[in-house]
């Protein structure tokens, strides 16, 4: 008979812990002071949507963009009011035509693919690598058609996509490469900053990300022409092209994607903290890994050689044949031990299975843009097109939401202790 402390809380035993973890809060007095200065100035935004020096925004926008150029080592940084806006601007800037195809991962936040549809282009979903969870080059190759115009990679959870190899493939096939680095703002791939290998990359500044300005995003590129086009789409392109002597009107329909002065002042302070904030997450991840790696049937995060990870999420996969019980049952037992349900990400996302793709209905009622003659007719979004992403989502992926909490050593200790206790009792959970 095992002692009570070995008895799972799920079955009436003693809980491993009984307290809440501290929530992650990267905003401090520096941001408060920076925002206050802007408010005192009275100039909360200085953008003008016409050809004028203020087309490029006010002093805080310009300063934040300069800081981003230095920080990310790029020629151009363009701030936007969300990374969703940034993705829309990026897809428009590369000169996509209605019906053109962009190959994208289904294992991401919905906005990556929606940005493609916004220009009446077609998202084509390629499967992911089972270890990095990023788009798989072989599957990109398998999905290439005469309609393919670009690839969008997503550094999901903070692991860099294999952008060096994907960029070579893109160049060889005359495709553009866009990188969604919302979750990898301080990741490196063989000394290259995530987002800077592609034609256009960028980062999210929403409240849930490593650093934030409430809402916001940053686009980065080394290409002068793409940078101009991004700035035009950000700020009412159609009203500016004449003054700027732009004759190529491809996708020169602008938006108001402008980020305000307060956010850009906050962003300057947040950028200074980025490396420290991500490094502390890497330390938490290393401690979790050293505690969890001995559990059989549990795979701790993989890191491709030469890469660093930003650990937006700490990704685990389960070998169900070894553990012989479901992921859901394990999470139930971990929560009973006193861990917050918010700590767990049970599965992630299979974007291709969203209703918009299943019903092929984006604009209006008649299936536009899939129903149009410019769109290839044999496009499938059926379950089964991305077996790796689907199996991870349905059965084997378990994420730890590192970016929600400020985990200290005691918290990490208790997380590992809870996992070990559950693993010691796996046979009871499988009954
Ligand atoms: C957060 C996120 C986005 C969207 O960013 P917003 O700034 O919220 O618009 C896009 N893609 C990924 C992978 C994200 O995590």
Tab-separated table of C-alpha atoms and ligand atoms in Angstrom:
chain	number	residue	atom	x	y	z
A	1	UNK	CA	0.000	0.000	0.000
A	2	UNK	CA	1.438	3.375	-1.019
A	3	UNK	CA	1.482	6.238	1.485
A	4	UNK	CA	-1.080	9.006	1.070
A	5	UNK	CA	1.453	11.462	-0.358
A	6	UNK	CA	1.990	9.078	-3.257
A	7	UNK	CA	-1.704	8.795	-3.845
A	8	UNK	CA	-2.827	10.970	-6.751
A	9	UNK	CA	-4.944	13.961	-5.713
A	10	UNK	CA	-7.274	12.853	-8.484
A	11	UNK	CA	-8.029	9.791	-6.339
A	12	UNK	CA	-8.273	11.668	-3.032
A	13	UNK	CA	-4.588	11.922	-2.152
A	14	UNK	CA	-2.754	14.996	-0.974
A	15	UNK	CA	-2.253	17.781	-3.542
A	16	UNK	CA	1.314	18.606	-4.554
A	17	UNK	CA	0.747	22.353	-4.302
A	18	UNK	CA	-1.969	24.770	-3.303
A	19	UNK	CA	-1.171	28.225	-4.614
A	20	UNK	CA	-1.416	30.279	-7.799
A	21	UNK	CA	1.624	31.112	-9.881
A	22	UNK	CA	2.550	34.758	-10.334
A	23	UNK	CA	1.371	36.109	-13.669
A	24	UNK	CA	3.955	37.323	-16.202
A	25	UNK	CA	4.187	41.132	-16.204
A	26	UNK	CA	6.868	42.702	-18.372
A	27	UNK	CA	5.577	46.281	-17.965
A	28	UNK	CA	7.265	48.431	-15.315
A	29	UNK	CA	8.071	51.992	-14.314
A	30	UNK	CA	10.165	52.661	-17.438
A	31	UNK	CA	7.088	52.103	-19.608
A	32	UNK	CA	4.956	54.207	-17.262
A	33	UNK	CA	7.392	57.109	-17.533
A	34	UNK	CA	7.726	56.809	-21.306
A	35	UNK	CA	3.951	56.728	-21.815
A	36	UNK	CA	3.466	59.659	-19.409
A	37	UNK	CA	5.924	61.817	-21.354
A	38	UNK	CA	3.984	61.217	-24.564
A	39	UNK	CA	0.675	62.037	-22.898
A	40	UNK	CA	2.163	65.256	-21.514
A	41	UNK	CA	3.261	66.219	-25.033
A	42	UNK	CA	-0.317	65.915	-26.251
A	43	UNK	CA	0.850	64.308	-29.525
A	44	UNK	CA	-0.558	60.793	-29.330
A	45	UNK	CA	-0.152	60.159	-33.060
A	46	UNK	CA	1.335	62.291	-35.798
A	47	UNK	CA	0.611	60.214	-38.891
A	48	UNK	CA	-0.928	61.835	-41.957
A	49	UNK	CA	-2.479	59.672	-44.659
A	50	UNK	CA	-1.076	61.672	-47.574
A	51	UNK	CA	2.341	62.413	-49.059
A	52	UNK	CA	3.913	64.581	-46.363
A	53	UNK	CA	6.822	64.146	-43.903
A	54	UNK	CA	4.266	62.928	-41.358
A	55	UNK	CA	3.288	60.064	-43.659
A	56	UNK	CA	6.026	58.212	-41.733
A	57	UNK	CA	4.550	59.018	-38.303
A	58	UNK	CA	5.695	61.040	-35.307
A	59	UNK	CA	8.914	61.093	-33.249
A	60	UNK	CA	8.164	58.013	-31.131
A	61	UNK	CA	7.249	55.903	-34.178
A	62	UNK	CA	10.453	56.935	-35.931
A	63	UNK	CA	12.626	56.370	-32.851
A	64	UNK	CA	11.103	52.948	-32.150
A	65	UNK	CA	11.606	51.914	-35.770
A	66	UNK	CA	15.265	53.047	-35.634
A	67	UNK	CA	15.727	51.070	-32.410
A	68	UNK	CA	14.191	48.004	-34.073
A	69	UNK	CA	16.551	48.333	-37.058
A	70	UNK	CA	19.540	48.367	-34.679
A	71	UNK	CA	18.178	45.627	-32.468
A	72	UNK	CA	17.194	43.181	-35.213
A	73	UNK	CA	20.033	44.169	-37.544
A	74	UNK	CA	17.806	45.088	-40.496
A	75	UNK	CA	17.609	47.981	-42.947
A	76	UNK	CA	13.903	48.663	-42.373
A	77	UNK	CA	11.484	48.232	-39.495
A	78	UNK	CA	7.854	49.254	-39.990
A	79	UNK	CA	5.579	49.396	-36.950
A	80	UNK	CA	1.918	48.410	-37.272
A	81	UNK	CA	-1.075	48.357	-34.925
A	82	UNK	CA	-1.018	44.536	-34.677
A	83	UNK	CA	0.982	41.684	-36.116
A	84	UNK	CA	-2.209	40.568	-37.842
A	85	UNK	CA	-2.068	43.910	-39.687
A	86	UNK	CA	1.617	43.245	-40.304
A	87	UNK	CA	0.852	39.910	-41.958
A	88	UNK	CA	-1.832	41.499	-44.158
A	89	UNK	CA	0.628	44.227	-45.188
A	90	UNK	CA	3.360	41.652	-45.886
A	91	UNK	CA	1.169	39.535	-48.168
A	92	UNK	CA	-0.001	42.640	-50.051
A	93	UNK	CA	3.533	44.020	-50.356
A	94	UNK	CA	4.951	40.979	-52.150
A	95	UNK	CA	2.534	41.669	-55.003
A	96	UNK	CA	0.226	38.692	-54.700
A	97	UNK	CA	-2.583	38.241	-57.288
A	98	UNK	CA	-6.088	36.899	-56.588
A	99	UNK	CA	-5.972	33.118	-56.841
A	100	UNK	CA	-2.224	32.924	-56.174
A	101	UNK	CA	-1.259	30.339	-53.603
A	102	UNK	CA	0.818	30.793	-50.472
A	103	UNK	CA	1.998	27.680	-48.682
A	104	UNK	CA	1.555	28.009	-44.924
A	105	UNK	CA	1.558	25.845	-41.811
A	106	UNK	CA	-1.736	24.820	-40.181
A	107	UNK	CA	-0.064	24.798	-36.751
A	108	UNK	CA	-0.340	28.517	-36.009
A	109	UNK	CA	-2.651	31.289	-34.970
A	110	UNK	CA	-5.448	31.784	-37.518
A	111	UNK	CA	-4.206	35.230	-38.626
A	112	UNK	CA	-1.247	33.752	-40.523
A	113	UNK	CA	-3.602	32.186	-43.069
A	114	UNK	CA	-6.345	34.830	-42.943
A	115	UNK	CA	-3.815	37.465	-44.049
A	116	UNK	CA	-3.505	35.502	-47.306
A	117	UNK	CA	-7.272	35.406	-47.864
A	118	UNK	CA	-7.496	39.150	-47.305
A	119	UNK	CA	-5.872	39.647	-50.743
A	120	UNK	CA	-8.090	36.942	-52.281
A	121	UNK	CA	-5.088	34.653	-52.430
A	122	UNK	CA	-5.360	31.028	-51.345
A	123	UNK	CA	-3.730	29.434	-48.286
A	124	UNK	CA	-2.333	25.979	-49.041
A	125	UNK	CA	-1.515	24.020	-45.923
A	126	UNK	CA	1.720	22.022	-45.722
A	127	UNK	CA	2.428	19.674	-42.847
A	128	UNK	CA	4.847	20.341	-40.013
A	129	UNK	CA	7.970	18.723	-38.629
A	130	UNK	CA	7.036	16.549	-35.624
A	131	UNK	CA	9.970	17.817	-33.560
A	132	UNK	CA	10.136	21.564	-34.258
A	133	UNK	CA	6.400	21.966	-35.107
A	134	UNK	CA	7.484	24.318	-37.908
A	135	UNK	CA	6.547	23.849	-41.580
A	136	UNK	CA	8.243	20.872	-43.237
A	137	UNK	CA	10.244	21.582	-46.414
A	138	UNK	CA	9.330	18.242	-47.998
A	139	UNK	CA	5.643	19.000	-47.528
A	140	UNK	CA	6.173	22.469	-49.046
A	141	UNK	CA	7.694	20.737	-52.081
A	142	UNK	CA	4.746	18.334	-52.258
A	143	UNK	CA	2.307	21.273	-52.304
A	144	UNK	CA	4.096	23.382	-54.919
A	145	UNK	CA	1.942	24.212	-57.983
A	146	UNK	CA	2.188	26.656	-60.880
A	147	UNK	CA	0.029	28.978	-58.744
A	148	UNK	CA	2.429	29.061	-55.767
A	149	UNK	CA	3.842	32.555	-55.260
A	150	UNK	CA	5.121	32.527	-51.705
A	151	UNK	CA	5.772	30.544	-48.547
A	152	UNK	CA	4.868	31.694	-45.048
A	153	UNK	CA	6.850	30.088	-42.221
A	154	UNK	CA	5.836	30.357	-38.579
A	155	UNK	CA	8.368	30.041	-35.754
A	156	UNK	CA	5.823	28.398	-33.575
A	157	UNK	CA	6.318	28.464	-29.791
A	158	UNK	CA	9.624	30.240	-30.485
A	159	UNK	CA	11.554	27.583	-32.440
A	160	UNK	CA	13.063	29.000	-35.662
A	161	UNK	CA	11.666	27.568	-38.892
A	162	UNK	CA	14.291	26.102	-41.202
A	163	UNK	CA	14.401	29.381	-43.116
A	164	UNK	CA	17.881	28.937	-44.573
A	165	UNK	CA	16.815	25.800	-46.448
A	166	UNK	CA	13.350	27.163	-47.223
A	167	UNK	CA	14.815	30.426	-48.548
A	168	UNK	CA	17.082	28.481	-50.952
A	169	UNK	CA	14.075	26.540	-52.177
A	170	UNK	CA	12.060	29.759	-52.516
A	171	UNK	CA	14.823	31.448	-54.527
A	172	UNK	CA	15.164	28.433	-56.821
A	173	UNK	CA	11.418	28.519	-57.498
A	174	UNK	CA	10.980	32.293	-57.725
A	175	UNK	CA	8.864	32.427	-54.556
A	176	UNK	CA	8.798	35.046	-51.813
A	177	UNK	CA	9.267	34.083	-48.174
A	178	UNK	CA	7.370	35.695	-45.290
A	179	UNK	CA	8.115	34.733	-41.690
A	180	UNK	CA	5.680	35.001	-38.823
A	181	UNK	CA	7.969	35.379	-35.807
A	182	UNK	CA	5.253	36.504	-33.388
A	183	UNK	CA	6.441	33.882	-30.899
A	184	UNK	CA	10.205	33.992	-31.599
A	185	UNK	CA	11.258	37.629	-31.074
A	186	UNK	CA	14.637	36.618	-29.623
A	187	UNK	CA	15.358	33.336	-31.393
A	188	UNK	CA	18.440	32.712	-33.509
A	189	UNK	CA	19.195	30.282	-36.310
A	190	UNK	CA	22.965	29.894	-36.693
A	191	UNK	CA	23.525	33.478	-35.543
A	192	UNK	CA	20.783	34.873	-37.781
A	193	UNK	CA	18.002	36.620	-35.966
A	194	UNK	CA	14.590	34.977	-36.505
A	195	UNK	CA	12.647	36.928	-39.109
A	196	UNK	CA	15.671	38.373	-40.889
A	197	UNK	CA	16.424	35.523	-43.316
A	198	UNK	CA	13.120	35.967	-45.149
A	199	UNK	CA	12.007	38.683	-47.559
A	200	UNK	CA	9.738	40.013	-44.822
A	201	UNK	CA	9.577	38.944	-41.182
A	202	UNK	CA	7.999	40.338	-38.099
A	203	UNK	CA	6.892	40.179	-34.512
A	204	UNK	CA	3.759	40.694	-32.452
A	205	UNK	CA	3.507	43.183	-29.614
A	206	UNK	CA	0.162	42.019	-28.256
A	207	UNK	CA	-0.421	41.718	-24.533
A	208	UNK	CA	0.268	37.958	-24.459
A	209	UNK	CA	3.653	37.997	-26.161
A	210	UNK	CA	7.179	38.188	-24.640
A	211	UNK	CA	7.198	41.964	-24.933
A	212	UNK	CA	4.149	44.064	-25.646
A	213	UNK	CA	2.662	47.484	-26.167
A	214	UNK	CA	-0.921	46.355	-25.517
A	215	UNK	CA	-1.445	45.817	-29.232
A	216	UNK	CA	1.147	46.241	-31.952
A	217	UNK	CA	3.536	44.646	-34.402
A	218	UNK	CA	6.879	45.183	-36.144
A	219	UNK	CA	7.685	44.290	-39.760
A	220	UNK	CA	11.346	43.867	-40.752
A	221	UNK	CA	12.938	43.710	-44.207
A	222	UNK	CA	16.196	44.582	-45.949
A	223	UNK	CA	14.427	45.332	-49.232
A	224	UNK	CA	13.876	49.051	-49.914
A	225	UNK	CA	10.996	48.521	-52.308
A	226	UNK	CA	9.163	46.100	-50.022
A	227	UNK	CA	9.631	48.524	-47.126
A	228	UNK	CA	8.034	51.334	-49.168
A	229	UNK	CA	5.122	49.100	-50.072
A	230	UNK	CA	4.649	48.044	-46.433
A	231	UNK	CA	4.542	51.699	-45.373
A	232	UNK	CA	2.029	52.497	-48.121
A	233	UNK	CA	-0.296	49.647	-47.184
A	234	UNK	CA	0.018	50.718	-43.537
A	235	UNK	CA	-1.146	54.219	-44.322
A	236	UNK	CA	-3.767	54.758	-47.048
A	237	UNK	CA	-1.632	53.798	-50.057
A	238	UNK	CA	-4.201	54.884	-52.658
A	239	UNK	CA	-4.073	58.478	-51.397
A	240	UNK	CA	-0.265	58.585	-51.344
A	241	UNK	CA	0.970	56.830	-54.515
A	242	UNK	CA	0.672	59.894	-56.753
A	243	UNK	CA	2.595	62.189	-54.422
A	244	UNK	CA	5.249	59.502	-54.015
A	245	UNK	CA	5.458	58.891	-57.790
A	246	UNK	CA	4.566	55.214	-57.427
A	247	UNK	CA	3.337	53.830	-60.747
A	248	UNK	CA	2.955	50.129	-59.875
A	249	UNK	CA	-0.499	50.022	-58.290
A	250	UNK	CA	-0.432	46.300	-57.424
A	251	UNK	CA	-2.176	45.980	-54.045
A	252	UNK	CA	-1.855	49.672	-53.360
A	253	UNK	CA	-5.068	49.680	-51.375
A	254	UNK	CA	-4.073	51.030	-48.020
A	255	UNK	CA	-5.350	50.575	-44.519
A	256	UNK	CA	-4.918	52.425	-41.294
A	257	UNK	CA	-2.457	50.035	-39.634
A	258	UNK	CA	-0.609	52.840	-37.824
A	259	UNK	CA	0.779	52.320	-34.323
A	260	UNK	CA	0.416	55.289	-31.939
A	261	UNK	CA	3.060	57.370	-30.192
A	262	UNK	CA	2.287	55.948	-26.727
A	263	UNK	CA	2.723	52.368	-27.913
A	264	UNK	CA	5.962	53.251	-29.700
A	265	UNK	CA	7.333	54.942	-26.578
A	266	UNK	CA	6.468	51.830	-24.550
A	267	UNK	CA	7.952	49.650	-27.287
A	268	UNK	CA	11.342	51.363	-26.988
A	269	UNK	CA	11.498	50.373	-23.314
A	270	UNK	CA	10.214	46.864	-23.946
A	271	UNK	CA	12.825	46.253	-26.638
A	272	UNK	CA	15.586	46.990	-24.101
A	273	UNK	CA	14.202	44.195	-21.897
A	274	UNK	CA	13.650	41.596	-24.611
A	275	UNK	CA	16.911	39.659	-24.349
A	276	UNK	CA	16.687	39.465	-20.568
A	277	UNK	CA	13.029	38.378	-20.603
A	278	UNK	CA	13.630	35.631	-23.159
A	279	UNK	CA	16.842	34.477	-21.458
A	280	UNK	CA	14.968	34.005	-18.198
A	281	UNK	CA	12.413	31.889	-20.082
A	282	UNK	CA	15.206	29.808	-21.568
A	283	UNK	CA	16.476	29.193	-18.045
A	284	UNK	CA	13.021	28.048	-16.874
A	285	UNK	CA	12.832	25.733	-19.893
A	286	UNK	CA	16.255	24.244	-19.149
A	287	UNK	CA	15.206	23.519	-15.553
A	288	UNK	CA	11.943	21.933	-16.671
A	289	UNK	CA	13.814	19.787	-19.164
A	290	UNK	CA	16.343	18.548	-16.620
A	291	UNK	CA	13.475	17.509	-14.357
A	292	UNK	CA	11.168	16.008	-16.989
A	293	UNK	CA	13.577	14.319	-19.383
A	294	UNK	CA	13.764	11.118	-17.326
A	295	UNK	CA	10.008	10.460	-17.598
A	296	UNK	CA	9.474	7.651	-20.082
A	297	UNK	CA	7.158	8.426	-22.957
A	298	UNK	CA	7.520	12.191	-22.425
A	299	UNK	CA	9.577	14.057	-25.038
A	300	UNK	CA	11.042	17.348	-23.855
A	301	UNK	CA	11.546	20.134	-26.453
A	302	UNK	CA	13.858	19.518	-29.394
A	303	UNK	CA	16.248	22.184	-30.601
A	304	UNK	CA	17.615	22.035	-34.148
A	305	UNK	CA	21.443	22.391	-34.082
A	306	UNK	CA	22.535	26.019	-34.157
A	307	UNK	CA	19.146	27.339	-33.028
A	308	UNK	CA	17.916	29.067	-29.889
A	309	UNK	CA	14.304	29.019	-28.720
A	310	UNK	CA	12.197	31.825	-27.234
A	311	UNK	CA	9.892	29.378	-25.357
A	312	UNK	CA	6.634	31.197	-25.815
A	313	UNK	CA	5.303	27.733	-25.070
A	314	UNK	CA	7.297	24.815	-23.641
A	315	UNK	CA	6.291	22.042	-26.061
A	316	UNK	CA	6.035	18.427	-24.913
A	317	UNK	CA	4.958	15.402	-26.926
A	318	UNK	CA	3.728	12.140	-25.496
A	319	UNK	CA	4.506	8.651	-26.725
A	320	UNK	CA	1.104	7.115	-26.060
A	321	UNK	CA	2.279	3.536	-26.613
A	322	UNK	CA	4.724	3.917	-23.753
A	323	UNK	CA	2.492	5.759	-21.297
A	324	UNK	CA	-0.658	3.819	-22.177
A	325	UNK	CA	-3.126	6.499	-21.151
A	326	UNK	CA	-4.579	9.601	-22.790
A	327	UNK	CA	-3.135	13.084	-22.701
A	328	UNK	CA	-6.453	14.374	-21.353
A	329	UNK	CA	-6.309	11.973	-18.395
A	330	UNK	CA	-2.761	13.073	-17.562
A	331	UNK	CA	-3.727	16.749	-17.636
A	332	UNK	CA	-6.715	15.998	-15.422
A	333	UNK	CA	-4.395	14.379	-12.886
A	334	UNK	CA	-1.884	17.270	-13.071
A	335	UNK	CA	-4.620	19.842	-12.488
A	336	UNK	CA	-5.877	17.812	-9.515
A	337	UNK	CA	-2.333	18.051	-8.084
A	338	UNK	CA	-2.877	21.835	-7.910
A	339	UNK	CA	-1.453	23.072	-11.227
A	340	UNK	CA	-3.502	25.785	-12.938
A	341	UNK	CA	-5.553	24.626	-15.938
A	342	UNK	CA	-4.192	27.744	-17.678
A	343	UNK	CA	-0.729	26.187	-17.597
A	344	UNK	CA	-1.703	23.561	-20.150
A	345	UNK	CA	-2.192	23.734	-23.863
A	346	UNK	CA	-3.908	20.483	-24.820
A	347	UNK	CA	-3.355	20.301	-28.571
A	348	UNK	CA	-2.844	23.545	-30.470
A	349	UNK	CA	-4.419	24.392	-33.795
A	350	UNK	CA	-5.326	22.810	-37.098
A	351	UNK	CA	-6.236	25.943	-39.027
A	352	UNK	CA	-7.226	24.016	-42.148
A	353	UNK	CA	-10.153	22.539	-40.202
A	354	UNK	CA	-11.709	25.936	-39.379
A	355	UNK	CA	-15.184	26.453	-40.897
A	356	UNK	CA	-13.928	29.105	-43.351
A	357	UNK	CA	-11.809	26.413	-45.067
A	358	UNK	CA	-14.165	23.495	-44.572
A	359	UNK	CA	-16.999	25.465	-46.190
A	360	UNK	CA	-14.658	27.429	-48.491
A	361	UNK	CA	-16.500	30.624	-47.723
A	362	UNK	CA	-14.480	33.785	-47.037
A	363	UNK	CA	-16.161	36.714	-48.798
A	364	UNK	CA	-19.910	36.917	-49.410
A	365	UNK	CA	-22.081	33.867	-49.732
A	366	UNK	CA	-20.842	32.217	-52.931
A	367	UNK	CA	-17.524	30.699	-51.962
A	368	UNK	CA	-15.324	33.597	-53.055
A	369	UNK	CA	-12.372	33.386	-53.729
A	370	UNK	CA	-12.357	29.577	-54.171
A	371	UNK	CA	-15.342	29.656	-56.545
A	372	UNK	CA	-13.629	32.058	-58.973
A	373	UNK	CA	-12.113	30.950	-62.268
A	374	UNK	CA	-8.727	32.360	-61.209
A	375	UNK	CA	-8.543	29.824	-58.371
A	376	UNK	CA	-7.250	26.279	-58.837
A	377	UNK	CA	-10.152	23.896	-58.500
A	378	UNK	CA	-8.697	20.813	-56.759
A	379	UNK	CA	-7.742	22.413	-53.434
A	380	UNK	CA	-8.368	20.186	-50.425
A	381	UNK	CA	-8.702	21.160	-46.795
A	382	UNK	CA	-9.881	17.713	-45.739
A	383	UNK	CA	-8.824	16.129	-42.528
A	384	UNK	CA	-5.838	13.994	-43.460
A	385	UNK	CA	-3.901	16.561	-45.529
A	386	UNK	CA	-1.599	17.346	-42.579
A	387	UNK	CA	-1.324	14.085	-40.632
A	388	UNK	CA	1.537	15.178	-38.365
A	389	UNK	CA	-0.181	18.395	-37.245
A	390	UNK	CA	-3.492	16.571	-36.872
A	391	UNK	CA	-2.127	13.763	-34.702
A	392	UNK	CA	-0.259	16.228	-32.500
A	393	UNK	CA	-3.424	18.266	-32.067
A	394	UNK	CA	-5.743	15.318	-31.509
A	395	UNK	CA	-3.609	13.108	-29.307
A	396	UNK	CA	0.031	13.744	-28.488
A	397	UNK	CA	0.859	17.442	-28.046
A	398	UNK	CA	0.936	18.990	-24.593
A	399	UNK	CA	2.224	22.551	-24.204
A	400	UNK	CA	3.143	24.387	-21.030
A	401	UNK	CA	2.124	28.044	-21.301
A	402	UNK	CA	5.381	29.522	-20.067
A	403	UNK	CA	4.606	33.053	-21.225
A	404	UNK	CA	1.556	33.381	-18.974
A	405	UNK	CA	3.452	32.984	-15.717
A	406	UNK	CA	6.559	34.187	-13.922
A	407	UNK	CA	7.744	30.783	-12.720
A	408	UNK	CA	10.234	30.752	-9.830
A	409	UNK	CA	12.372	27.799	-8.705
A	410	UNK	CA	9.746	26.576	-6.240
A	411	UNK	CA	7.105	26.641	-8.999
A	412	UNK	CA	9.358	24.715	-11.368
A	413	UNK	CA	10.107	22.222	-8.597
A	414	UNK	CA	6.398	21.691	-7.954
A	415	UNK	CA	5.578	21.321	-11.653
A	416	UNK	CA	8.253	18.639	-12.000
A	417	UNK	CA	7.121	16.974	-8.750
A	418	UNK	CA	3.524	16.852	-10.017
A	419	UNK	CA	4.592	15.313	-13.330
A	420	UNK	CA	6.728	12.713	-11.523
A	421	UNK	CA	3.892	11.798	-9.204
A	422	UNK	CA	1.526	11.374	-12.139
A	423	UNK	CA	4.118	9.308	-14.013
A	424	UNK	CA	4.623	7.070	-10.953
A	425	UNK	CA	0.911	6.339	-11.084
A	426	UNK	CA	0.375	6.015	-14.837
A	427	UNK	CA	-0.989	2.446	-14.655
A	428	UNK	CA	-3.832	3.689	-12.420
A	429	UNK	CA	-4.732	6.402	-14.950
A	430	UNK	CA	-4.962	4.000	-17.852
A	431	UNK	CA	-7.687	1.902	-16.212
B	1	LIG	C1	0.003	36.446	-31.773
B	1	LIG	C2	0.206	35.852	-33.105
B	1	LIG	C3	-0.260	36.475	-34.279
B	1	LIG	C4	-1.109	37.714	-34.272
B	1	LIG	O1	-0.506	38.794	-33.643
B	1	LIG	P1	-1.411	40.030	-33.144
B	1	LIG	O2	-0.406	41.061	-32.768
B	1	LIG	O3	-2.224	39.549	-31.987
B	1	LIG	O4	-2.272	40.467	-34.267
B	1	LIG	C5	0.034	35.879	-35.488
B	1	LIG	N1	0.714	34.735	-35.563
B	1	LIG	C6	1.162	34.098	-34.464
B	1	LIG	C7	1.937	32.830	-34.621
B	1	LIG	C8	0.904	34.624	-33.197
B	1	LIG	O5	1.309	33.969	-32.113
